[in-house]
Short mmCIF file of C-alpha atoms in Angstrom, two decimals:
data_model
loop_
_atom_site.label_atom_id
_atom_site.label_comp_id
_atom_site.label_asym_id
_atom_site.label_seq_id
_atom_site.Cartn_x
_atom_site.Cartn_y
_atom_site.Cartn_z
CA MET A 1 -11.41 21.74 10.05
CA THR A 2 -12.36 19.40 12.87
CA SER A 3 -10.23 16.39 13.70
CA SER A 4 -10.28 13.81 16.45
CA SER A 5 -7.18 12.71 18.28
CA ASN A 6 -7.15 9.33 16.58
CA GLY A 7 -7.38 10.68 13.04
CA TYR A 8 -10.55 8.86 12.01
CA CYS A 9 -12.75 11.95 12.05
CA SER A 10 -11.37 13.08 8.70
CA LEU A 11 -10.62 10.19 6.41
CA LEU A 12 -10.17 10.20 2.64
CA SER A 13 -13.10 12.47 1.82
CA HIS A 14 -14.44 15.27 3.94
CA THR A 15 -16.28 18.54 3.35
CA GLU A 16 -17.05 18.01 -0.33
CA ILE A 17 -18.36 14.46 0.10
CA LEU A 18 -20.40 15.41 3.11
CA SER A 19 -21.81 18.50 1.48
CA ILE A 20 -23.09 16.90 -1.69
CA MET A 21 -24.36 13.75 -0.04
CA GLY A 22 -26.27 15.89 2.42
CA ASN A 23 -27.93 18.06 -0.22
CA PRO A 24 -30.74 17.42 -2.70
CA TYR A 25 -29.42 17.21 -6.25
CA LYS A 26 -30.79 17.16 -9.74
CA ASP A 27 -31.46 13.85 -11.46
CA GLY A 28 -28.63 14.36 -13.91
CA GLN A 29 -26.20 15.15 -11.12
CA TRP A 30 -27.29 12.11 -9.13
CA LYS A 31 -26.89 9.85 -12.19
CA HIS A 32 -23.40 11.25 -12.69
CA LEU A 33 -22.59 10.71 -9.02
CA LYS A 34 -23.81 7.10 -9.22
CA SER A 35 -21.65 6.54 -12.29
CA LEU A 36 -18.64 7.83 -10.40
CA ILE A 37 -19.05 5.70 -7.29
CA SER A 38 -20.20 2.51 -8.98
CA GLY A 39 -16.72 1.68 -10.27
CA PRO A 40 -14.19 0.01 -7.97
CA LEU A 41 -16.25 0.67 -4.82
CA THR A 42 -18.64 -1.75 -3.09
CA SER A 43 -22.25 -0.69 -2.64
CA PHE A 44 -23.30 -1.94 0.81
CA SER A 45 -26.82 -2.25 2.16
CA TYR A 46 -27.63 -0.41 5.37
CA SER A 47 -28.42 -3.70 7.11
CA GLU A 48 -24.96 -5.02 6.18
CA LEU A 49 -23.28 -2.00 7.74
CA SER A 50 -25.52 -2.05 10.79
CA LEU A 51 -24.63 -5.70 11.34
CA SER A 52 -20.91 -5.15 10.74
CA THR A 53 -20.79 -2.35 13.33
CA THR A 54 -23.13 -4.04 15.84
CA LYS A 55 -25.69 -1.33 15.17
CA PHE A 56 -23.05 1.43 15.17
CA THR A 57 -21.98 0.95 18.78
CA GLU A 58 -18.15 0.99 18.75
CA ARG A 59 -17.27 4.60 18.11
CA ILE A 60 -13.61 5.17 17.19
CA GLY A 61 -13.71 8.79 16.11
CA GLY A 62 -15.84 11.70 15.09
CA GLY A 63 -16.13 15.38 14.48
CA GLY A 64 -18.28 18.05 12.91
CA PHE A 65 -18.75 16.07 9.68
CA GLY A 66 -19.63 12.61 10.89
CA THR A 67 -18.95 9.76 13.28
CA ILE A 68 -16.62 6.80 12.69
CA TYR A 69 -17.40 3.27 13.89
CA LYS A 70 -15.32 0.13 13.91
CA GLY A 71 -16.82 -2.67 11.85
CA VAL A 72 -16.18 -6.19 10.61
CA LEU A 73 -17.52 -7.28 7.21
CA LYS A 74 -18.92 -10.75 6.50
CA ASP A 75 -15.57 -11.92 5.14
CA GLY A 76 -13.81 -10.83 8.34
CA THR A 77 -12.37 -7.61 6.94
CA MET A 78 -12.11 -4.89 9.58
CA VAL A 79 -13.29 -1.49 8.40
CA ALA A 80 -13.86 2.06 9.57
CA VAL A 81 -17.47 3.04 8.86
CA LYS A 82 -18.24 6.75 8.63
CA ARG A 83 -21.82 7.98 8.99
CA LEU A 84 -22.01 11.35 7.31
CA GLU A 85 -23.79 14.40 8.61
CA ASN A 86 -25.35 17.14 6.50
CA THR A 87 -23.51 20.25 5.42
CA GLY A 88 -23.83 22.52 2.41
CA GLN A 89 -21.40 23.16 -0.44
CA GLY A 90 -21.14 22.93 -4.24
CA ILE A 91 -21.36 19.80 -6.37
CA ASP A 92 -18.97 20.51 -9.25
CA GLU A 93 -15.68 20.31 -7.37
CA PHE A 94 -16.96 17.32 -5.43
CA LEU A 95 -17.76 15.35 -8.57
CA ALA A 96 -14.40 16.17 -10.11
CA LYS A 97 -12.60 15.19 -6.94
CA VAL A 98 -14.46 11.91 -6.46
CA ASP A 99 -13.80 11.05 -10.09
CA THR A 100 -10.10 11.46 -9.35
CA ILE A 101 -9.82 10.04 -5.84
CA ARG A 102 -11.74 6.87 -6.59
CA ASN A 103 -9.02 5.99 -9.09
CA ILE A 104 -5.97 6.69 -6.96
CA HIS A 105 -4.49 3.58 -5.42
CA HIS A 106 -1.25 3.61 -3.49
CA VAL A 107 0.07 1.65 -0.54
CA ASN A 108 0.57 4.89 1.39
CA LEU A 109 -2.96 6.29 0.87
CA VAL A 110 -5.95 5.21 2.97
CA LYS A 111 -8.30 3.13 0.81
CA LEU A 112 -11.98 3.90 0.34
CA ILE A 113 -13.72 0.50 0.16
CA GLY A 114 -17.36 1.34 -0.41
CA PHE A 115 -20.47 3.32 0.46
CA TYR A 116 -24.16 3.29 1.27
CA ASN A 117 -26.58 6.04 0.29
CA ASP A 118 -30.28 6.76 0.50
CA LYS A 119 -32.36 9.82 1.36
CA ARG A 120 -31.86 9.30 5.10
CA GLN A 121 -28.42 7.75 5.54
CA ARG A 122 -25.05 8.33 3.86
CA VAL A 123 -22.18 6.08 4.88
CA LEU A 124 -18.60 5.65 3.66
CA VAL A 125 -16.48 2.56 4.37
CA TYR A 126 -12.69 2.69 4.66
CA GLU A 127 -9.95 0.26 5.42
CA TYR A 128 -9.30 0.02 9.15
CA MET A 129 -5.97 1.31 10.49
CA SER A 130 -5.35 -0.42 13.80
CA ARG A 131 -2.60 1.86 15.16
CA GLU A 132 -4.73 4.94 14.59
CA SER A 133 -3.03 8.29 13.85
CA LEU A 134 0.57 9.41 14.07
CA ASP A 135 -0.07 12.09 16.69
CA LYS A 136 -0.82 9.36 19.26
CA TRP A 137 2.69 7.99 18.78
CA THR A 138 4.44 11.34 18.49
CA PHE A 139 3.01 13.52 21.27
CA HIS A 140 3.08 10.95 24.04
CA GLU A 141 3.47 11.00 27.80
CA ASN A 142 3.75 7.23 28.07
CA SER A 143 7.17 5.98 26.93
CA SER A 144 5.58 2.74 25.70
CA PHE A 145 4.13 4.77 22.80
CA CYS A 146 7.54 6.10 21.77
CA LEU A 147 8.68 4.82 18.38
CA ASP A 148 12.21 3.64 17.68
CA TRP A 149 14.22 5.33 14.96
CA LYS A 150 13.73 2.56 12.40
CA ILE A 151 9.95 2.93 12.60
CA ARG A 152 10.09 6.72 12.57
CA LYS A 153 12.25 6.69 9.47
CA LYS A 154 9.90 4.23 7.75
CA ILE A 155 6.90 6.43 8.54
CA VAL A 156 8.65 9.48 7.11
CA LEU A 157 9.44 7.61 3.88
CA ASN A 158 5.87 6.29 3.65
CA ILE A 159 4.45 9.80 3.93
CA VAL A 160 6.72 11.28 1.29
CA LYS A 161 6.01 8.40 -1.11
CA GLY A 162 2.28 8.97 -0.72
CA LEU A 163 2.75 12.65 -1.47
CA ALA A 164 4.96 11.89 -4.47
CA TYR A 165 2.16 9.76 -5.89
CA ILE A 166 -0.58 12.39 -5.63
CA HIS A 167 1.76 15.17 -6.76
CA GLY A 168 2.52 13.61 -10.09
CA ASP A 169 2.49 9.84 -10.34
CA CYS A 170 -1.30 9.45 -10.54
CA ARG A 171 -3.54 10.52 -13.43
CA GLN A 172 -4.58 13.85 -11.87
CA ARG A 173 -2.20 15.94 -9.77
CA ILE A 174 -3.52 16.60 -6.28
CA VAL A 175 -2.29 18.95 -3.57
CA HIS A 176 -3.46 17.66 -0.19
CA LEU A 177 -3.36 20.93 1.81
CA ASP A 178 -3.74 19.40 5.27
CA VAL A 179 -0.75 17.15 5.90
CA LYS A 180 -0.39 16.74 9.67
CA PRO A 181 0.06 13.87 12.18
CA GLN A 182 -3.69 13.54 12.74
CA ASN A 183 -4.11 12.75 9.03
CA ILE A 184 -1.39 10.10 8.93
CA LEU A 185 -2.79 6.69 9.91
CA LEU A 186 -0.78 3.62 10.89
CA ASP A 187 -1.45 -0.08 10.38
CA ASP A 188 -0.36 -3.04 12.53
CA SER A 189 3.20 -2.85 11.19
CA PHE A 190 3.38 0.94 11.54
CA ASN A 191 3.13 1.49 7.81
CA ALA A 192 1.86 5.04 7.32
CA LYS A 193 -0.99 6.09 5.04
CA ILE A 194 -2.21 9.59 4.23
CA SER A 195 -5.89 10.26 4.92
CA ASP A 196 -8.34 13.16 4.57
CA PHE A 197 -8.44 14.59 1.08
CA GLY A 198 -11.34 16.85 2.03
CA LEU A 199 -9.35 20.07 1.69
CA SER A 200 -7.37 18.92 -1.33
CA LYS A 201 -7.31 20.68 -4.69
CA LEU A 202 -6.79 19.30 -8.17
CA ILE A 203 -4.07 20.85 -10.34
CA ASN A 204 -4.12 20.37 -14.09
CA ARG A 205 -0.94 18.87 -15.49
CA ASN A 206 -0.36 21.92 -17.68
CA GLU A 207 -0.53 24.23 -14.65
CA SER A 208 1.87 24.72 -11.75
CA GLN A 209 -0.46 26.30 -9.23
CA VAL A 210 -4.08 26.67 -8.18
CA VAL A 211 -5.93 29.62 -6.69
CA THR A 212 -7.85 28.80 -3.53
CA GLN A 213 -8.95 30.27 -0.23
CA MET A 214 -6.85 29.63 2.85
CA ARG A 215 -7.45 26.18 4.30
CA GLY A 216 -5.58 23.74 6.50
CA THR A 217 -4.22 23.84 10.04
CA LEU A 218 -2.28 26.65 11.72
CA GLY A 219 1.40 25.85 12.01
CA TYR A 220 1.51 23.69 8.89
CA LEU A 221 0.70 26.49 6.43
CA THR A 222 3.31 27.87 4.06
CA LEU A 223 3.64 31.57 3.24
CA GLU A 224 2.22 30.76 -0.20
CA TRP A 225 -1.20 31.21 1.39
CA GLN A 226 -0.60 34.96 1.60
CA HIS A 227 -1.13 35.12 -2.16
CA SER A 228 -3.79 32.36 -2.43
CA ARG A 229 -1.80 30.78 -5.27
CA ILE A 230 -0.87 27.32 -4.08
CA THR A 231 1.55 24.79 -5.55
CA VAL A 232 2.39 21.25 -4.47
CA LYS A 233 5.19 22.84 -2.44
CA ALA A 234 2.54 23.67 0.20
CA ASP A 235 2.45 19.96 1.01
CA ILE A 236 6.24 19.78 1.10
CA TYR A 237 6.27 22.54 3.71
CA SER A 238 3.68 20.71 5.83
CA PHE A 239 5.60 17.45 5.42
CA GLY A 240 8.75 19.14 6.71
CA ILE A 241 6.91 20.34 9.81
CA VAL A 242 5.47 16.87 10.45
CA VAL A 243 8.91 15.27 10.28
CA LEU A 244 10.32 17.83 12.71
CA GLU A 245 7.48 16.85 15.06
CA VAL A 246 8.30 13.16 14.65
CA ILE A 247 11.97 13.78 15.42
CA THR A 248 11.43 16.06 18.41
CA GLY A 249 8.20 14.68 19.84
CA ARG A 250 6.94 18.26 20.08
CA MET A 251 3.88 19.87 18.52
CA VAL A 252 4.37 22.53 15.87
CA LEU A 253 2.75 25.04 18.24
CA ASP A 254 3.04 24.16 21.92
CA TYR A 255 1.52 26.84 24.13
CA SER A 256 2.58 25.00 27.29
CA GLN A 257 6.15 26.10 26.55
CA PRO A 258 7.73 29.50 27.30
CA ASP A 259 6.80 32.15 24.72
CA SER A 260 10.20 31.87 23.03
CA ASP A 261 9.76 28.12 22.51
CA VAL A 262 6.11 27.91 21.41
CA CYS A 263 6.91 27.64 17.69
CA LEU A 264 8.76 24.40 16.91
CA LEU A 265 10.31 25.68 13.68
CA LYS A 266 11.80 28.74 15.36
CA LEU A 267 13.08 26.56 18.19
CA VAL A 268 14.77 24.12 15.81
CA LYS A 269 16.46 26.98 13.97
CA LYS A 270 17.62 28.51 17.24
CA LYS A 271 19.07 25.23 18.49
CA GLY A 272 20.72 24.70 15.13
CA GLN A 273 22.42 28.08 15.31
CA GLU A 274 23.62 27.20 18.81
CA LYS A 275 24.77 23.75 17.57
CA ARG A 276 22.54 22.17 20.20
CA LEU A 277 20.01 20.23 18.13
CA SER A 278 20.31 17.28 20.51
CA ASP A 279 18.51 19.42 23.11
CA ILE A 280 15.21 19.02 21.26
CA ILE A 281 15.54 15.57 19.68
CA ASP A 282 13.29 12.94 21.24
CA LEU A 283 15.85 10.53 22.70
CA THR A 284 13.38 8.40 24.66
CA ARG A 285 14.42 5.36 22.63
CA GLU A 286 18.13 4.54 22.83
CA ASP A 287 18.50 3.74 19.14
CA VAL A 288 17.77 7.37 18.26
CA GLN A 289 21.05 8.36 19.89
CA GLN A 290 22.78 5.58 17.97
CA HIS A 291 21.62 7.16 14.70
CA ILE A 292 22.13 10.76 15.75
CA GLU A 293 24.05 11.74 12.60
CA THR A 294 21.22 10.51 10.40
CA VAL A 295 18.70 12.26 12.64
CA ASN A 296 20.57 15.56 12.36
CA ALA A 297 20.83 15.12 8.58
CA MET A 298 17.08 14.56 8.36
CA ILE A 299 16.53 17.80 10.27
CA MET A 300 18.65 19.59 7.66
CA LEU A 301 16.53 18.06 4.90
CA GLU A 302 13.29 19.12 6.57
CA LEU A 303 14.55 22.67 7.05
CA TRP A 304 15.08 22.72 3.29
CA CYS A 305 11.47 21.55 2.89
CA VAL A 306 10.17 24.43 5.04
CA ASN A 307 12.04 27.15 3.16
CA GLU A 308 9.74 30.19 3.05
CA ASP A 309 10.49 30.65 -0.65
CA HIS A 310 8.72 27.78 -2.40
CA THR A 311 10.97 28.14 -5.45
CA ARG A 312 13.89 27.11 -3.24
CA GLN A 313 12.19 24.08 -1.73
CA PRO A 314 13.12 20.62 -3.03
CA SER A 315 10.73 18.66 -5.22
CA ILE A 316 8.92 15.81 -3.52
CA HIS A 317 10.72 13.31 -5.74
CA SER A 318 14.09 14.76 -4.69
CA VAL A 319 13.12 14.21 -1.06
CA VAL A 320 12.13 10.61 -1.80
CA LYS A 321 15.46 9.97 -3.48
CA LEU A 322 17.49 11.52 -0.66
CA LEU A 323 15.63 9.47 1.95
CA GLU A 324 15.72 6.20 0.01
CA GLU A 325 19.39 6.47 -0.86
CA GLU A 326 20.29 7.89 2.55
CA LYS A 327 22.03 10.87 0.95
CA MET A 328 20.69 13.36 3.48
CA MET A 329 24.23 14.05 4.65
CA SER A 330 24.74 15.99 1.41
CA VAL A 331 22.07 18.54 2.37
CA THR A 332 23.29 21.78 3.90
CA THR A 333 20.87 24.33 5.29
CA ARG A 334 21.43 27.71 6.88
CA PHE A 335 19.62 28.21 10.16
#
């Protein structure tokens, strides 16, 4: 999967949306597609979008599946406008997924506002996230980008609440399958929202797992992928890795480090065994040191999330409760 550094290259829909909108389809399929996207979404004209983006001039992201432009609608609403590029894939899963995703609404999920479609142009319109993606604020060289502990903790809680919603609180259970900093977008107040459901899979409520081919990003993948039978715990594993990145300011795989320190998870476990976790915690902001006990407790919680045995991982709702009630101190994890 291709992603830009600011996270806008892969917003709410991805391969499936691009594939079907780029392919010819039967009349019945197109009528069904129109019925799906004519609900809570706005149907824009191409001239409206061209005007809102100043003829698609302010590029804010892009990748192999399209280019993202900053836009302003007539009412002053700022948006991210994605011009889609052609690719080929099946229609059935796409239709099922759109039917689900168009109806999921949560404060911690990026909102799809509308669309434009004709034989030549396919465009999707999303809410604009001014602070861009979490990786910009996590893997920084400029200390001015470093987040204080209060904001980091809020971001972590936002992410887990978004996951809790798609894992069971919405009508159709969804496993995201590509949770990573590039797919976490931030608004003006550093509220976090999950984006890019392009690799996601739907799980029926009477089932606990789904069979699928390996997908996602190296470093964030659970061992479940070895058997191709994926549960929502795959997202919990990825979430745990993301939080370790937020706490340490280090990438999950950093090949600029010595061979023994390339893998963040192995490094965290090693430092934990040595009782030297403070060695790898991002202490650029002074308040992180002031909350060091909470920081260490959160590391313990995330190590529980990345347990290689998915049956021993916590549920996403358990993680929400521990974070909301600040009961992380009760979590004990062996390194």
